Amino acid sequence: MKIVVVGGTGIIGKKVVERLSAHHEVIAVGRTNGQHNVDVTDPASIRSMFAKIGHFDALISTVGDVHFAPLSEMGDAEFRVGLNNKLMGQVNLVLIGREYIRDNGSFTLTSGMVSGEEPIRGGASIAMVHAALEGFVKAAALELPRGVRMNIVAMTIVEETMSKALKEFPALADAFSGYEPVLTSRVALAFQKSVEGIQNGRVYRVWGSN
Ligand SMILES: NC(=O)c1ccc[n+]([C@@H]2O[C@H](COP(=O)([O-])OP(=O)(O)OC[C@H]3O[C@@H](n4cnc5c(N)ncnc54)[C@H](OP(=O)(O)O)[C@@H]3O)[C@@H](O)[C@H]2O)c1
């Protein structure tokens, strides 16, 4: 399969690229790194990326900035970061990518563990964006034509990010206090299952027992 991984140069995306490259032609796309570049907040940039890459069998998205901060420090601008980037960035990858995906292809997006059911301190915007993304995937998957499928992976914090947060971003590490970080290799398996399997409209939850 020809697989495009948008965000394929990031912590999670790199592991997904590594896992799938053994059996597929994988194209890693980043904002500034990677084989191709795109800014997912700009539909014209997404169009230009697909025009260069051409038709593909699977698109994986492991992108998405969301503002993480206490609610008392969040206003309209802070909430719009997640809406423009993680939410509409990924939705537009699907809307524009529809024109380039082959029959029986698949889209796999990224949300995360943080949600209304699993809130963390500073995570209001993150929970909002994840709920919207999962609603989109479950509903839109049923309307995709030509046998095209769509799923989404919701992971907790991965070990690399937790190690980095402990050194550079203690508020993030504190917000995940008591949660078991997962291996990035385990997260990559969920993306593989989505691409190589037959399921549609599913949310793959990758986190520990707590
Ligand atoms: N890491 C975690 O523990 C964790 C946990 C739960 C959910 N998630 C979610 O998983 C996703 C990936 O996280 P990560 O930790 O792997 O992130 P990361 O290491 O920061 O990587 C981000 C990736 O996205 C690309 N990117 C950033 N902004 C972009 C833009 N505007 N347009 C196109 N590409 C852009 C980067 O490209 P460049 O390399 O060129 O900058 C890079 O490939 C995010 O949605 C995040 O919320 C992560």
PDB file of C-alpha atoms and ligand atoms in Angstrom:
ATOM      1  CA  MET A   1       0.000   0.000   0.000  1.00  0.00           C
ATOM      2  CA  LYS A   2       1.023   3.607  -0.492  1.00  0.00           C
ATOM      3  CA  ILE A   3       0.554   5.202   2.942  1.00  0.00           C
ATOM      4  CA  VAL A   4       0.833   8.916   3.743  1.00  0.00           C
ATOM      5  CA  VAL A   5       1.638   9.729   7.392  1.00  0.00           C
ATOM      6  CA  VAL A   6       0.984  13.409   8.112  1.00  0.00           C
ATOM      7  CA  GLY A   7       2.890  14.088  11.318  1.00  0.00           C
ATOM      8  CA  GLY A   8       5.233  11.237  10.390  1.00  0.00           C
ATOM      9  CA  THR A   9       8.255  13.137  11.720  1.00  0.00           C
ATOM     10  CA  GLY A  10       6.857  13.511  15.265  1.00  0.00           C
ATOM     11  CA  ILE A  11       7.242  11.328  18.363  1.00  0.00           C
ATOM     12  CA  ILE A  12       4.276   9.113  17.525  1.00  0.00           C
ATOM     13  CA  GLY A  13       4.368   9.466  13.738  1.00  0.00           C
ATOM     14  CA  LYS A  14       7.990   8.305  13.504  1.00  0.00           C
ATOM     15  CA  LYS A  15       7.124   5.021  15.214  1.00  0.00           C
ATOM     16  CA  VAL A  16       4.120   4.543  12.914  1.00  0.00           C
ATOM     17  CA  VAL A  17       6.324   5.155   9.857  1.00  0.00           C
ATOM     18  CA  GLU A  18       8.939   2.706  11.189  1.00  0.00           C
ATOM     19  CA  ARG A  19       6.331  -0.012  11.836  1.00  0.00           C
ATOM     20  CA  LEU A  20       4.535   0.270   8.488  1.00  0.00           C
ATOM     21  CA  SER A  21       7.643   0.770   6.328  1.00  0.00           C
ATOM     22  CA  ALA A  22       8.495  -2.927   6.590  1.00  0.00           C
ATOM     23  CA  HIS A  23       5.547  -3.858   4.359  1.00  0.00           C
ATOM     24  CA  HIS A  24       4.392  -0.684   2.630  1.00  0.00           C
ATOM     25  CA  GLU A  25       5.535   2.389   0.732  1.00  0.00           C
ATOM     26  CA  VAL A  26       5.301   5.033   3.462  1.00  0.00           C
ATOM     27  CA  ILE A  27       5.577   8.786   2.903  1.00  0.00           C
ATOM     28  CA  ALA A  28       6.372  10.834   6.031  1.00  0.00           C
ATOM     29  CA  VAL A  29       4.976  14.378   5.948  1.00  0.00           C
ATOM     30  CA  GLY A  30       5.734  17.122   8.479  1.00  0.00           C
ATOM     31  CA  ARG A  31       5.316  20.854   8.795  1.00  0.00           C
ATOM     32  CA  THR A  32       9.023  21.540   8.201  1.00  0.00           C
ATOM     33  CA  ASN A  33      10.615  18.033   8.211  1.00  0.00           C
ATOM     34  CA  GLY A  34       9.777  14.932   6.191  1.00  0.00           C
ATOM     35  CA  GLN A  35       9.602  13.940   2.533  1.00  0.00           C
ATOM     36  CA  HIS A  36       6.811  16.479   1.948  1.00  0.00           C
ATOM     37  CA  ASN A  37       5.614  19.480   3.940  1.00  0.00           C
ATOM     38  CA  VAL A  38       2.138  20.712   4.782  1.00  0.00           C
ATOM     39  CA  ASP A  39       0.465  23.138   7.141  1.00  0.00           C
ATOM     40  CA  VAL A  40      -2.779  21.411   8.102  1.00  0.00           C
ATOM     41  CA  THR A  41      -4.299  24.716   9.238  1.00  0.00           C
ATOM     42  CA  ASP A  42      -4.259  25.883   5.592  1.00  0.00           C
ATOM     43  CA  PRO A  43      -6.532  24.007   3.116  1.00  0.00           C
ATOM     44  CA  ALA A  44      -4.488  25.369   0.167  1.00  0.00           C
ATOM     45  CA  SER A  45      -1.357  23.795   1.654  1.00  0.00           C
ATOM     46  CA  ILE A  46      -3.206  20.456   2.092  1.00  0.00           C
ATOM     47  CA  ARG A  47      -4.331  20.598  -1.575  1.00  0.00           C
ATOM     48  CA  SER A  48      -0.812  21.281  -2.721  1.00  0.00           C
ATOM     49  CA  MET A  49       0.550  18.333  -0.670  1.00  0.00           C
ATOM     50  CA  PHE A  50      -1.958  15.862  -2.151  1.00  0.00           C
ATOM     51  CA  ALA A  51      -1.337  17.194  -5.670  1.00  0.00           C
ATOM     52  CA  LYS A  52       2.373  16.395  -5.223  1.00  0.00           C
ATOM     53  CA  ILE A  53       1.873  12.974  -3.598  1.00  0.00           C
ATOM     54  CA  GLY A  54      -0.970  11.841  -5.879  1.00  0.00           C
ATOM     55  CA  HIS A  55      -3.273   8.873  -5.234  1.00  0.00           C
ATOM     56  CA  PHE A  56      -2.724   6.807  -2.088  1.00  0.00           C
ATOM     57  CA  ASP A  57      -4.237   3.843  -0.232  1.00  0.00           C
ATOM     58  CA  ALA A  58      -4.129   5.080   3.362  1.00  0.00           C
ATOM     59  CA  LEU A  59      -3.742   8.380   5.125  1.00  0.00           C
ATOM     60  CA  ILE A  60      -2.660   8.443   8.764  1.00  0.00           C
ATOM     61  CA  SER A  61      -2.707  11.703  10.661  1.00  0.00           C
ATOM     62  CA  THR A  62      -0.630  12.099  13.818  1.00  0.00           C
ATOM     63  CA  VAL A  63      -0.803  15.891  13.964  1.00  0.00           C
ATOM     64  CA  GLY A  64      -2.620  18.336  16.118  1.00  0.00           C
ATOM     65  CA  ASP A  65      -1.762  21.213  18.406  1.00  0.00           C
ATOM     66  CA  VAL A  66      -4.209  22.064  21.190  1.00  0.00           C
ATOM     67  CA  HIS A  67      -3.703  24.715  23.866  1.00  0.00           C
ATOM     68  CA  PHE A  68      -3.064  23.115  27.260  1.00  0.00           C
ATOM     69  CA  ALA A  69      -3.618  25.541  30.180  1.00  0.00           C
ATOM     70  CA  PRO A  70      -5.861  26.111  33.199  1.00  0.00           C
ATOM     71  CA  LEU A  71      -9.350  27.221  32.165  1.00  0.00           C
ATOM     72  CA  SER A  72      -8.805  30.515  34.031  1.00  0.00           C
ATOM     73  CA  GLU A  73      -6.100  31.378  31.455  1.00  0.00           C
ATOM     74  CA  MET A  74      -8.078  30.350  28.378  1.00  0.00           C
ATOM     75  CA  GLY A  75     -10.117  32.614  26.099  1.00  0.00           C
ATOM     76  CA  ASP A  76     -11.439  32.469  22.553  1.00  0.00           C
ATOM     77  CA  ALA A  77      -7.972  32.598  20.950  1.00  0.00           C
ATOM     78  CA  GLU A  78      -6.661  29.707  23.043  1.00  0.00           C
ATOM     79  CA  PHE A  79      -9.646  27.475  22.202  1.00  0.00           C
ATOM     80  CA  ARG A  80      -9.282  28.287  18.494  1.00  0.00           C
ATOM     81  CA  VAL A  81      -5.779  26.766  18.421  1.00  0.00           C
ATOM     82  CA  GLY A  82      -7.221  23.271  18.819  1.00  0.00           C
ATOM     83  CA  LEU A  83     -10.201  23.974  16.559  1.00  0.00           C
ATOM     84  CA  ASN A  84      -8.030  25.239  13.672  1.00  0.00           C
ATOM     85  CA  ASN A  85      -5.192  22.781  14.120  1.00  0.00           C
ATOM     86  CA  LYS A  86      -6.073  19.389  15.618  1.00  0.00           C
ATOM     87  CA  LEU A  87      -9.786  19.432  14.694  1.00  0.00           C
ATOM     88  CA  MET A  88     -10.200  21.171  11.325  1.00  0.00           C
ATOM     89  CA  GLY A  89      -6.646  20.313  10.254  1.00  0.00           C
ATOM     90  CA  GLN A  90      -7.503  16.608  10.426  1.00  0.00           C
ATOM     91  CA  VAL A  91     -11.057  17.040   9.093  1.00  0.00           C
ATOM     92  CA  ASN A  92      -9.669  18.894   6.073  1.00  0.00           C
ATOM     93  CA  LEU A  93      -7.118  16.125   5.457  1.00  0.00           C
ATOM     94  CA  VAL A  94     -10.131  13.831   5.032  1.00  0.00           C
ATOM     95  CA  LEU A  95     -12.316  16.256   3.055  1.00  0.00           C
ATOM     96  CA  ILE A  96      -9.554  17.063   0.562  1.00  0.00           C
ATOM     97  CA  GLY A  97      -7.937  13.619   0.761  1.00  0.00           C
ATOM     98  CA  ARG A  98     -11.229  12.051  -0.459  1.00  0.00           C
ATOM     99  CA  GLU A  99     -10.297  13.229  -3.953  1.00  0.00           C
ATOM    100  CA  TYR A 100      -7.025  11.271  -3.888  1.00  0.00           C
ATOM    101  CA  ILE A 101      -7.768   8.114  -1.865  1.00  0.00           C
ATOM    102  CA  ARG A 102      -8.087   4.882  -3.829  1.00  0.00           C
ATOM    103  CA  ASP A 103     -11.074   2.491  -3.593  1.00  0.00           C
ATOM    104  CA  ASN A 104     -11.109   0.540  -0.288  1.00  0.00           C
ATOM    105  CA  GLY A 105      -8.547   2.906   1.226  1.00  0.00           C
ATOM    106  CA  SER A 106      -8.553   4.221   4.790  1.00  0.00           C
ATOM    107  CA  PHE A 107      -8.146   7.332   6.888  1.00  0.00           C
ATOM    108  CA  THR A 108      -6.870   7.054  10.467  1.00  0.00           C
ATOM    109  CA  LEU A 109      -6.919  10.168  12.641  1.00  0.00           C
ATOM    110  CA  THR A 110      -5.618  10.945  16.144  1.00  0.00           C
ATOM    111  CA  SER A 111      -7.525  12.108  19.226  1.00  0.00           C
ATOM    112  CA  GLY A 112      -6.286  11.170  22.726  1.00  0.00           C
ATOM    113  CA  MET A 113      -7.343   9.811  26.105  1.00  0.00           C
ATOM    114  CA  VAL A 114      -8.265  13.209  27.557  1.00  0.00           C
ATOM    115  CA  SER A 115     -12.034  13.617  27.315  1.00  0.00           C
ATOM    116  CA  GLY A 116     -15.158  14.481  29.269  1.00  0.00           C
ATOM    117  CA  GLU A 117     -15.004  10.950  30.732  1.00  0.00           C
ATOM    118  CA  GLU A 118     -11.262  11.247  31.503  1.00  0.00           C
ATOM    119  CA  PRO A 119     -10.602  14.928  32.250  1.00  0.00           C
ATOM    120  CA  ILE A 120      -7.212  16.226  33.369  1.00  0.00           C
ATOM    121  CA  ARG A 121      -6.213  19.613  34.815  1.00  0.00           C
ATOM    122  CA  GLY A 122      -5.721  22.082  31.937  1.00  0.00           C
ATOM    123  CA  GLY A 123      -7.424  19.778  29.447  1.00  0.00           C
ATOM    124  CA  ALA A 124     -10.757  21.500  28.663  1.00  0.00           C
ATOM    125  CA  SER A 125      -9.855  22.397  25.087  1.00  0.00           C
ATOM    126  CA  ILE A 126      -8.214  19.012  24.508  1.00  0.00           C
ATOM    127  CA  ALA A 127     -11.347  17.179  25.718  1.00  0.00           C
ATOM    128  CA  MET A 128     -13.546  19.376  23.502  1.00  0.00           C
ATOM    129  CA  VAL A 129     -11.476  18.710  20.374  1.00  0.00           C
ATOM    130  CA  HIS A 130     -11.284  14.956  21.011  1.00  0.00           C
ATOM    131  CA  ALA A 131     -15.058  14.675  21.420  1.00  0.00           C
ATOM    132  CA  ALA A 132     -15.575  16.546  18.152  1.00  0.00           C
ATOM    133  CA  LEU A 133     -13.032  14.405  16.287  1.00  0.00           C
ATOM    134  CA  GLU A 134     -14.470  11.131  17.544  1.00  0.00           C
ATOM    135  CA  GLY A 135     -18.009  12.284  16.638  1.00  0.00           C
ATOM    136  CA  PHE A 136     -16.811  13.210  13.165  1.00  0.00           C
ATOM    137  CA  VAL A 137     -15.054   9.882  12.594  1.00  0.00           C
ATOM    138  CA  LYS A 138     -17.936   7.718  13.827  1.00  0.00           C
ATOM    139  CA  ALA A 139     -20.533   9.569  11.736  1.00  0.00           C
ATOM    140  CA  ALA A 140     -18.539  10.426   8.603  1.00  0.00           C
ATOM    141  CA  ALA A 141     -17.092   6.888   8.334  1.00  0.00           C
ATOM    142  CA  LEU A 142     -20.599   5.641   7.514  1.00  0.00           C
ATOM    143  CA  GLU A 143     -20.891   7.999   4.545  1.00  0.00           C
ATOM    144  CA  LEU A 144     -17.516   7.484   2.893  1.00  0.00           C
ATOM    145  CA  PRO A 145     -17.884   6.088  -0.647  1.00  0.00           C
ATOM    146  CA  ARG A 146     -16.053   3.343  -2.593  1.00  0.00           C
ATOM    147  CA  GLY A 147     -15.313   1.128   0.408  1.00  0.00           C
ATOM    148  CA  VAL A 148     -13.162   3.793   2.066  1.00  0.00           C
ATOM    149  CA  ARG A 149     -12.926   3.340   5.858  1.00  0.00           C
ATOM    150  CA  MET A 150     -12.032   5.695   8.719  1.00  0.00           C
ATOM    151  CA  ASN A 151     -10.969   5.089  12.333  1.00  0.00           C
ATOM    152  CA  ILE A 152      -9.307   7.133  15.070  1.00  0.00           C
ATOM    153  CA  VAL A 153      -6.661   6.340  17.670  1.00  0.00           C
ATOM    154  CA  ALA A 154      -7.052   7.739  21.199  1.00  0.00           C
ATOM    155  CA  MET A 155      -3.859   7.255  23.178  1.00  0.00           C
ATOM    156  CA  THR A 156      -2.724   8.349  26.603  1.00  0.00           C
ATOM    157  CA  ILE A 157       0.606  10.106  27.100  1.00  0.00           C
ATOM    158  CA  VAL A 158       3.498   8.086  25.638  1.00  0.00           C
ATOM    159  CA  GLU A 159       6.712   7.378  27.545  1.00  0.00           C
ATOM    160  CA  GLU A 160       8.896   9.709  25.423  1.00  0.00           C
ATOM    161  CA  THR A 161       6.503  12.621  25.959  1.00  0.00           C
ATOM    162  CA  MET A 162       6.278  11.940  29.697  1.00  0.00           C
ATOM    163  CA  SER A 163      10.105  11.918  30.000  1.00  0.00           C
ATOM    164  CA  LYS A 164      10.287  15.201  28.078  1.00  0.00           C
ATOM    165  CA  ALA A 165       7.459  16.748  30.140  1.00  0.00           C
ATOM    166  CA  LEU A 166       9.161  15.828  33.423  1.00  0.00           C
ATOM    167  CA  LYS A 167      12.174  17.903  32.331  1.00  0.00           C
ATOM    168  CA  GLU A 168      10.621  20.702  30.283  1.00  0.00           C
ATOM    169  CA  PHE A 169       6.887  20.976  31.022  1.00  0.00           C
ATOM    170  CA  PRO A 170       6.146  19.885  34.614  1.00  0.00           C
ATOM    171  CA  ALA A 171       2.512  21.073  34.461  1.00  0.00           C
ATOM    172  CA  LEU A 172       1.847  18.491  31.740  1.00  0.00           C
ATOM    173  CA  ALA A 173       3.603  15.726  33.682  1.00  0.00           C
ATOM    174  CA  ASP A 174       1.601  16.674  36.799  1.00  0.00           C
ATOM    175  CA  ALA A 175      -1.680  16.579  34.870  1.00  0.00           C
ATOM    176  CA  PHE A 176      -0.946  12.931  33.994  1.00  0.00           C
ATOM    177  CA  SER A 177       0.099  12.017  37.524  1.00  0.00           C
ATOM    178  CA  GLY A 178      -1.147   8.507  38.321  1.00  0.00           C
ATOM    179  CA  TYR A 179      -1.685   7.582  34.665  1.00  0.00           C
ATOM    180  CA  GLU A 180       0.472   4.855  33.184  1.00  0.00           C
ATOM    181  CA  PRO A 181       2.322   6.129  30.072  1.00  0.00           C
ATOM    182  CA  VAL A 182       2.260   3.735  27.110  1.00  0.00           C
ATOM    183  CA  LEU A 183       4.997   2.659  24.713  1.00  0.00           C
ATOM    184  CA  THR A 184       4.925   4.436  21.360  1.00  0.00           C
ATOM    185  CA  SER A 185       5.316   1.029  19.733  1.00  0.00           C
ATOM    186  CA  ARG A 186       1.949   0.022  21.240  1.00  0.00           C
ATOM    187  CA  VAL A 187       0.312   3.139  19.801  1.00  0.00           C
ATOM    188  CA  ALA A 188       1.783   2.302  16.390  1.00  0.00           C
ATOM    189  CA  LEU A 189       0.037  -1.085  16.492  1.00  0.00           C
ATOM    190  CA  ALA A 190      -3.369   0.620  16.667  1.00  0.00           C
ATOM    191  CA  PHE A 191      -2.583   2.541  13.472  1.00  0.00           C
ATOM    192  CA  GLN A 192      -1.437  -0.676  11.806  1.00  0.00           C
ATOM    193  CA  LYS A 193      -4.671  -2.406  12.830  1.00  0.00           C
ATOM    194  CA  SER A 194      -6.716   0.430  11.355  1.00  0.00           C
ATOM    195  CA  VAL A 195      -4.853   0.431   8.020  1.00  0.00           C
ATOM    196  CA  GLU A 196      -4.467  -3.321   7.505  1.00  0.00           C
ATOM    197  CA  GLY A 197      -7.755  -4.469   9.074  1.00  0.00           C
ATOM    198  CA  ILE A 198     -11.382  -4.203   7.974  1.00  0.00           C
ATOM    199  CA  GLN A 199     -12.941  -2.121  10.748  1.00  0.00           C
ATOM    200  CA  ASN A 200     -14.707   1.177  10.164  1.00  0.00           C
ATOM    201  CA  GLY A 201     -15.846   4.024  12.405  1.00  0.00           C
ATOM    202  CA  ARG A 202     -13.914   2.692  15.387  1.00  0.00           C
ATOM    203  CA  VAL A 203     -12.135   4.507  18.213  1.00  0.00           C
ATOM    204  CA  TYR A 204      -8.997   2.549  19.235  1.00  0.00           C
ATOM    205  CA  ARG A 205      -8.255   3.399  22.860  1.00  0.00           C
ATOM    206  CA  VAL A 206      -4.607   2.873  23.816  1.00  0.00           C
ATOM    207  CA  TRP A 207      -3.982   3.427  27.488  1.00  0.00           C
ATOM    208  CA  GLY A 208      -3.156   1.562  30.676  1.00  0.00           C
ATOM    209  CA  SER A 209      -5.601   0.262  33.217  1.00  0.00           C
ATOM    210  CA  ASN A 210      -5.573   3.578  35.100  1.00  0.00           C
TER     211      ASN A 210
HETATM  212  N1  LIG B   1       2.770  12.358  22.560  1.00  0.00           N
HETATM  213  C1  LIG B   1       1.785  12.000  23.379  1.00  0.00           C
HETATM  214  O1  LIG B   1       2.004  11.542  24.515  1.00  0.00           O
HETATM  215  C2  LIG B   1       0.360  12.096  22.915  1.00  0.00           C
HETATM  216  C3  LIG B   1      -0.676  11.606  23.736  1.00  0.00           C
HETATM  217  C4  LIG B   1      -1.985  11.709  23.296  1.00  0.00           C
HETATM  218  C5  LIG B   1      -2.260  12.269  22.070  1.00  0.00           C
HETATM  219  N2  LIG B   1      -1.248  12.733  21.290  1.00  0.00           N
HETATM  220  C6  LIG B   1      -1.562  13.326  19.997  1.00  0.00           C
HETATM  221  O2  LIG B   1      -0.798  12.691  18.983  1.00  0.00           O
HETATM  222  C7  LIG B   1      -0.478  13.632  17.967  1.00  0.00           C
HETATM  223  C8  LIG B   1       1.028  13.619  17.707  1.00  0.00           C
HETATM  224  O3  LIG B   1       1.710  13.904  18.921  1.00  0.00           O
HETATM  225  P1  LIG B   1       3.314  13.871  18.994  1.00  0.00           P
HETATM  226  O4  LIG B   1       3.661  13.913  20.430  1.00  0.00           O
HETATM  227  O5  LIG B   1       3.845  12.805  18.126  1.00  0.00           O
HETATM  228  O6  LIG B   1       3.647  15.309  18.369  1.00  0.00           O
HETATM  229  P2  LIG B   1       5.059  15.901  17.917  1.00  0.00           P
HETATM  230  O7  LIG B   1       6.195  15.040  18.317  1.00  0.00           O
HETATM  231  O8  LIG B   1       5.056  17.330  18.335  1.00  0.00           O
HETATM  232  O9  LIG B   1       4.967  15.840  16.313  1.00  0.00           O
HETATM  233  C9  LIG B   1       4.065  16.640  15.621  1.00  0.00           C
HETATM  234  C10 LIG B   1       4.096  16.247  14.151  1.00  0.00           C
HETATM  235  O10 LIG B   1       3.145  17.050  13.453  1.00  0.00           O
HETATM  236  C11 LIG B   1       3.807  17.890  12.522  1.00  0.00           C
HETATM  237  N3  LIG B   1       3.097  19.184  12.551  1.00  0.00           N
HETATM  238  C12 LIG B   1       3.036  20.071  13.563  1.00  0.00           C
HETATM  239  N4  LIG B   1       2.247  21.112  13.217  1.00  0.00           N
HETATM  240  C13 LIG B   1       1.828  20.875  11.950  1.00  0.00           C
HETATM  241  C14 LIG B   1       1.034  21.574  11.018  1.00  0.00           C
HETATM  242  N5  LIG B   1       0.462  22.755  11.326  1.00  0.00           N
HETATM  243  N6  LIG B   1       0.808  21.026   9.813  1.00  0.00           N
HETATM  244  C15 LIG B   1       1.355  19.825   9.494  1.00  0.00           C
HETATM  245  N7  LIG B   1       2.123  19.111  10.305  1.00  0.00           N
HETATM  246  C16 LIG B   1       2.364  19.637  11.531  1.00  0.00           C
HETATM  247  C17 LIG B   1       5.260  17.955  12.935  1.00  0.00           C
HETATM  248  O11 LIG B   1       6.082  18.238  11.806  1.00  0.00           O
HETATM  249  P3  LIG B   1       7.618  18.782  11.979  1.00  0.00           P
HETATM  250  O12 LIG B   1       8.444  17.630  12.467  1.00  0.00           O
HETATM  251  O13 LIG B   1       8.017  19.184  10.603  1.00  0.00           O
HETATM  252  O14 LIG B   1       7.533  19.930  12.958  1.00  0.00           O
HETATM  253  C18 LIG B   1       5.433  16.521  13.465  1.00  0.00           C
HETATM  254  O15 LIG B   1       5.560  15.616  12.388  1.00  0.00           O
HETATM  255  C19 LIG B   1      -1.057  14.975  18.437  1.00  0.00           C
HETATM  256  O16 LIG B   1      -2.351  15.119  17.893  1.00  0.00           O
HETATM  257  C20 LIG B   1      -1.167  14.801  19.932  1.00  0.00           C
HETATM  258  O17 LIG B   1      -2.185  15.596  20.504  1.00  0.00           O
HETATM  259  C21 LIG B   1       0.056  12.665  21.688  1.00  0.00           C
END
